[in-house]
Short mmCIF file of C-alpha atoms and ligand atoms in Angstrom, two decimals:
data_model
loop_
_atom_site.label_atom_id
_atom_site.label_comp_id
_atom_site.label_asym_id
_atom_site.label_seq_id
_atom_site.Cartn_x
_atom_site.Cartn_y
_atom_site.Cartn_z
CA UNK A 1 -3.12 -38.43 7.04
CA UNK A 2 -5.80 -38.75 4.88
CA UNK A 3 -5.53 -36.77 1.29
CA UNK A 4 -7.65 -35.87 -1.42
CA UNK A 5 -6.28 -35.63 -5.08
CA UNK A 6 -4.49 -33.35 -6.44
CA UNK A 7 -2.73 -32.50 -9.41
CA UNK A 8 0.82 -31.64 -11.13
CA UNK A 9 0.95 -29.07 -13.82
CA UNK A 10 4.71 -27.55 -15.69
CA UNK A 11 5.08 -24.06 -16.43
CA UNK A 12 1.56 -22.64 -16.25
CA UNK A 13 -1.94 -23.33 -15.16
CA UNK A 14 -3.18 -24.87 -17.88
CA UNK A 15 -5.97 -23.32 -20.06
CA UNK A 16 -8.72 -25.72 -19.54
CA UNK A 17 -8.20 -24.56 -15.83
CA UNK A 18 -8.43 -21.50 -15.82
CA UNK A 19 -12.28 -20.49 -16.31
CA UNK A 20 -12.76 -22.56 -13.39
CA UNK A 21 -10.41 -21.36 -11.07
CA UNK A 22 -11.58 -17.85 -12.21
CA UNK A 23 -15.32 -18.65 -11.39
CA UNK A 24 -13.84 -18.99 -7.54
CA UNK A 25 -14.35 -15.91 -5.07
CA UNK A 26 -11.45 -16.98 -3.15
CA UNK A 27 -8.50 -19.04 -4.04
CA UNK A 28 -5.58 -20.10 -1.83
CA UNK A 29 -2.51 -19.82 -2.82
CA UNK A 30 1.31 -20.86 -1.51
CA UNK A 31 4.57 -20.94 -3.80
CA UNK A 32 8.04 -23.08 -2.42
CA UNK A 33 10.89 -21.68 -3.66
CA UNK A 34 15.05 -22.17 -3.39
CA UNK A 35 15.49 -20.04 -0.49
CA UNK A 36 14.08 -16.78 1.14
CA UNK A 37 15.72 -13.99 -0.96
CA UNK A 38 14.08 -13.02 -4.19
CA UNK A 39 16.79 -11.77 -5.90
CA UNK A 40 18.98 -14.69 -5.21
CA UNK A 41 16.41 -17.82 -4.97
CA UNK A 42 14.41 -19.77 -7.84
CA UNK A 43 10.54 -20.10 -7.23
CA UNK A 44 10.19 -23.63 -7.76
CA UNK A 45 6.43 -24.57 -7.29
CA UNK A 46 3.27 -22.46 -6.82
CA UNK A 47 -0.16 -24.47 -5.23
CA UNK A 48 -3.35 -23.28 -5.78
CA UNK A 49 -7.07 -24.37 -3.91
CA UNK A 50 -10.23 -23.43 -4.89
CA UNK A 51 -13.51 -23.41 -2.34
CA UNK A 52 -14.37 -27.16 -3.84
CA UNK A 53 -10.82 -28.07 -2.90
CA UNK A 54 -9.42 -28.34 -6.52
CA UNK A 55 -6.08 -28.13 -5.85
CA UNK A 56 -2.90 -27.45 -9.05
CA UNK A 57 0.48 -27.82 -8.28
CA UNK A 58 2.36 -25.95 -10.65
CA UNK A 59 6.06 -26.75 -11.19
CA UNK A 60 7.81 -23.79 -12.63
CA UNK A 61 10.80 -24.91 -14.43
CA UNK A 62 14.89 -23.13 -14.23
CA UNK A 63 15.32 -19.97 -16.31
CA UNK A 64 10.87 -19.50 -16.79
CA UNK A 65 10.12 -15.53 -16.60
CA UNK A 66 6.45 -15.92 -17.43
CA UNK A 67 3.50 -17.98 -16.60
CA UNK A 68 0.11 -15.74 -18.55
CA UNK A 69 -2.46 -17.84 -17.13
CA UNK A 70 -1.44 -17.32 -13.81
CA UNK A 71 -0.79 -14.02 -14.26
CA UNK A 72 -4.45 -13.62 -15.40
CA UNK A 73 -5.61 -15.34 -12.54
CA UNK A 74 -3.96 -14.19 -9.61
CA UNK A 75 -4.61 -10.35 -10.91
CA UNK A 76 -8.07 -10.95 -11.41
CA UNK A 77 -9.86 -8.34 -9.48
CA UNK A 78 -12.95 -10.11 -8.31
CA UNK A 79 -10.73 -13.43 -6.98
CA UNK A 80 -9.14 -12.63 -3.46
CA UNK A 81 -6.28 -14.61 -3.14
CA UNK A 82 -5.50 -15.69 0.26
CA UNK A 83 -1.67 -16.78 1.30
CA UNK A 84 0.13 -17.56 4.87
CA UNK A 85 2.94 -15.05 4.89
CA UNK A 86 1.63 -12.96 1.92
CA UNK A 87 4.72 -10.65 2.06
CA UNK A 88 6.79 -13.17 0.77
CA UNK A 89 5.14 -14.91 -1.38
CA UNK A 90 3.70 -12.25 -4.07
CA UNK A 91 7.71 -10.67 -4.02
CA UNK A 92 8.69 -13.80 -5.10
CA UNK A 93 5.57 -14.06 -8.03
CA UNK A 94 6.11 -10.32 -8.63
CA UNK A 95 10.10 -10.99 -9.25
CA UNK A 96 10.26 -14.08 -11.13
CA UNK A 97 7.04 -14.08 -12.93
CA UNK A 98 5.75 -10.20 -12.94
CA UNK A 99 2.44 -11.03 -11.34
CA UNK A 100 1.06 -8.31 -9.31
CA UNK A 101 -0.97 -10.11 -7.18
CA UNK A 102 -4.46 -8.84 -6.09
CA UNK A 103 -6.64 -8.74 -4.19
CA UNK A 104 -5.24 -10.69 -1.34
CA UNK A 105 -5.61 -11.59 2.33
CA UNK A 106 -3.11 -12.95 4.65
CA UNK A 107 -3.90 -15.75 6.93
CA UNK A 108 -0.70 -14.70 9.22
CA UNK A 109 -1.50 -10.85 9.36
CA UNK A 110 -5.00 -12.20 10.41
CA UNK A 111 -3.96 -14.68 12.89
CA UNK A 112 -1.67 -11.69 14.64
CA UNK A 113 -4.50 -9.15 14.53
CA UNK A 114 -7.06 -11.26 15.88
CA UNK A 115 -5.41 -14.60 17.63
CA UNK A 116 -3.55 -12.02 20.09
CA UNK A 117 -3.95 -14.78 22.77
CA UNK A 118 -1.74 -16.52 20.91
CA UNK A 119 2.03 -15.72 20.38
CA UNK A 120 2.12 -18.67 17.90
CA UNK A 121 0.84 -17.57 13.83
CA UNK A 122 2.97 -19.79 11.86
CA UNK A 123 0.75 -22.23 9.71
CA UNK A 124 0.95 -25.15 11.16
CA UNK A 125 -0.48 -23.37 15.51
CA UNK A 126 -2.86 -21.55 13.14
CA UNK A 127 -4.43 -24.61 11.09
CA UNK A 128 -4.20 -27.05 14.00
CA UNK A 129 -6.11 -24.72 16.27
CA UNK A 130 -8.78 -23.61 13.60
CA UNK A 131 -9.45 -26.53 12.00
CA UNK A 132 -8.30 -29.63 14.56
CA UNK A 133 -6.07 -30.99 11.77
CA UNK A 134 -2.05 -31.18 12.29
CA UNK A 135 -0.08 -30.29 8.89
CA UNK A 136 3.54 -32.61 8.26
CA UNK A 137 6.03 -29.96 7.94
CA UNK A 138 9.08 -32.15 7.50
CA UNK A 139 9.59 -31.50 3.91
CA UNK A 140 9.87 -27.43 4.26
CA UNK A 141 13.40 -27.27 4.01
CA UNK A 142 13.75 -29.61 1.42
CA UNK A 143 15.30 -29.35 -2.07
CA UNK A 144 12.61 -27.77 -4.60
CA UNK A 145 14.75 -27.50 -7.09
CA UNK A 146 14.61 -30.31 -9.43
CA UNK A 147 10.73 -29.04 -9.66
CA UNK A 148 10.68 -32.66 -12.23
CA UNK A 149 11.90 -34.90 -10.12
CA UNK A 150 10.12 -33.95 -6.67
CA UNK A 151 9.06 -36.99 -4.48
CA UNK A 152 5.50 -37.87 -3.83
CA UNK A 153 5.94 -36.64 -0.10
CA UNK A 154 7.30 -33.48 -1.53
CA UNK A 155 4.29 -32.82 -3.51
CA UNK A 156 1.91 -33.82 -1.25
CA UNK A 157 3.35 -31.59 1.74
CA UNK A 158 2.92 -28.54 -0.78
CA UNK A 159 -0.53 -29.31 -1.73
CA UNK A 160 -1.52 -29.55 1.57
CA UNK A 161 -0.31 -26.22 2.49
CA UNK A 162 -2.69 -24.48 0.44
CA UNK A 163 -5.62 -27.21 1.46
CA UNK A 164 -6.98 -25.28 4.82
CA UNK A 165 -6.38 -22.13 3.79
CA UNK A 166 -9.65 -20.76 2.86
CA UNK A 167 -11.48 -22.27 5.38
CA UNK A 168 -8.72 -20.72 7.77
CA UNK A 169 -9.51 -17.42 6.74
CA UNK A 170 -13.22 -17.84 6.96
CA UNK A 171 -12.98 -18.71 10.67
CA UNK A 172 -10.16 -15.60 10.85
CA UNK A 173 -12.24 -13.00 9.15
CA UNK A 174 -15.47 -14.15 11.39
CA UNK A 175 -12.80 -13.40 14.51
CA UNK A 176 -11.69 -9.98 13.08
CA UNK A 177 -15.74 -8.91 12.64
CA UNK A 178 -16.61 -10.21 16.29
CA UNK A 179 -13.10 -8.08 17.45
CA UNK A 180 -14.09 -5.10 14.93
CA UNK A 181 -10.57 -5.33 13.47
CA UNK A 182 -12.02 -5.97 9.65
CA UNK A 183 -11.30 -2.87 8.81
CA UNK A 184 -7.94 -2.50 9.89
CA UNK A 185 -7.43 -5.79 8.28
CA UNK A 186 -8.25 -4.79 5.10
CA UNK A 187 -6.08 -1.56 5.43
CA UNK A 188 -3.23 -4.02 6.54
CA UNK A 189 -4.01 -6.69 3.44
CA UNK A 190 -3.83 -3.45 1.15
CA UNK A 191 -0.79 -2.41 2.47
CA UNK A 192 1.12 -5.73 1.81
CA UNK A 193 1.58 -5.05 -2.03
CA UNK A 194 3.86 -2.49 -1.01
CA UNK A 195 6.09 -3.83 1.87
CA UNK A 196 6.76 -6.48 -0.37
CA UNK A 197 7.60 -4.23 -3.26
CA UNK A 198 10.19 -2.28 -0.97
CA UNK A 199 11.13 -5.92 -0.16
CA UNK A 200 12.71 -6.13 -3.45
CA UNK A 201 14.25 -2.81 -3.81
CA UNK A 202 15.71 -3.53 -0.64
CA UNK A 203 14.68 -1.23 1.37
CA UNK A 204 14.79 -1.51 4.85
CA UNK A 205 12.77 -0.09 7.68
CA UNK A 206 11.99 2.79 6.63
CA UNK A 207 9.55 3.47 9.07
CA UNK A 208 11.62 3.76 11.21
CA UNK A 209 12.75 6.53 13.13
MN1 MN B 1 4.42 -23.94 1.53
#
């Protein structure tokens, strides 16, 4: 597969980066972490894309509990920061990092509001049917841990999953006009923030009768 640069950052975007990335009305953004429980698992990388495909990986190192730049950049108000799986991903920034992330959009809640032909919305249906291009998933499970010693493949595999994202959402929020689901979109992207916050108090379905 064919790849365009990228590059490898520790602890924090760094400064010189950040007027740029905070110029961009939509950034996309993915983390990898130790596992899928907050409380439990380390976040161990978080990828970021702007529009002119710019894309940061940064490696968050054992034991971190703050990254400011970041922080400043993915609670920006006039950014919208656009994720696959949204629900997980700003739990995991709000938990290790305290980053309230907003405003965002997720790719997946799009995909299952509009792509309702489709019982596949993981990232990999979504980008190969939106934007012809099939995403090498092998290294998903891997070992994130050692965020300084990551293989090539590994990096490259992360940086690619933030790569289609904002054109993915540009094609998904043209499909939720045409189906007049915008709106309820938006409600849904709004509504995200706290899901995931009842995430990590553990609560669970609540909503239910
Ligand atoms: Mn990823």
């Amino acid at each position: 597969m064919e790849l365009k640069d990228f590059q490898v950052v520790d602890r924090d975007l760094p400064e010189d980066l950040l007027p740029a990335y905070l110029q961009a009305e939509s950034l996309a953004v993915d983390t990898e972490t130790m596992g899928l429980l907050p409380h439990r698992d380390r976040l161990c990388l978080v990828q970021l894309c702007d529009p002119q495909d710019h894309v940061t990986v940064i490696r968050i190192l054992q034991g971190q509990r703050e990254a400011p730049h970041l922080k400043q950049l993915l609670e920006a108000k006039n950014t919208l920061k656009i994720f696959h799986f949204a629900r997980f991903d700003i739990a995991m920034l709000r938990c290790h990092l305290d980053i309230q992330v907003a405003p965002l959009f997720c790719t997946k809640v799009a995909s299952k509001l509009a792509r309702t032909y489709s019982p596949r919305h993981g990232l990999k249906d979504v980008v190969l049917e939106l934007e012809q291009i099939e995403l090498d998933k092998t290294a998903q499970s891997s070992d994130w841990g050692n965020a300084l010693q990551l293989s090539e493949e590994q990096l490259r595999y992360a940086a690619n999953d933030v790569r289609y994202l904002i054109s993915v959402h540009k094609k998904l929020m043209g499909m939720l006009q045409r189906e007049d689901r915008w709106s309820l979109a938006q409600q849904c992207f709004e509504a995200i923030s706290t899901m995931a916050l009842l995430d990590l108090l553990q609560y669970k379905d609540i909503f239910e009768h």
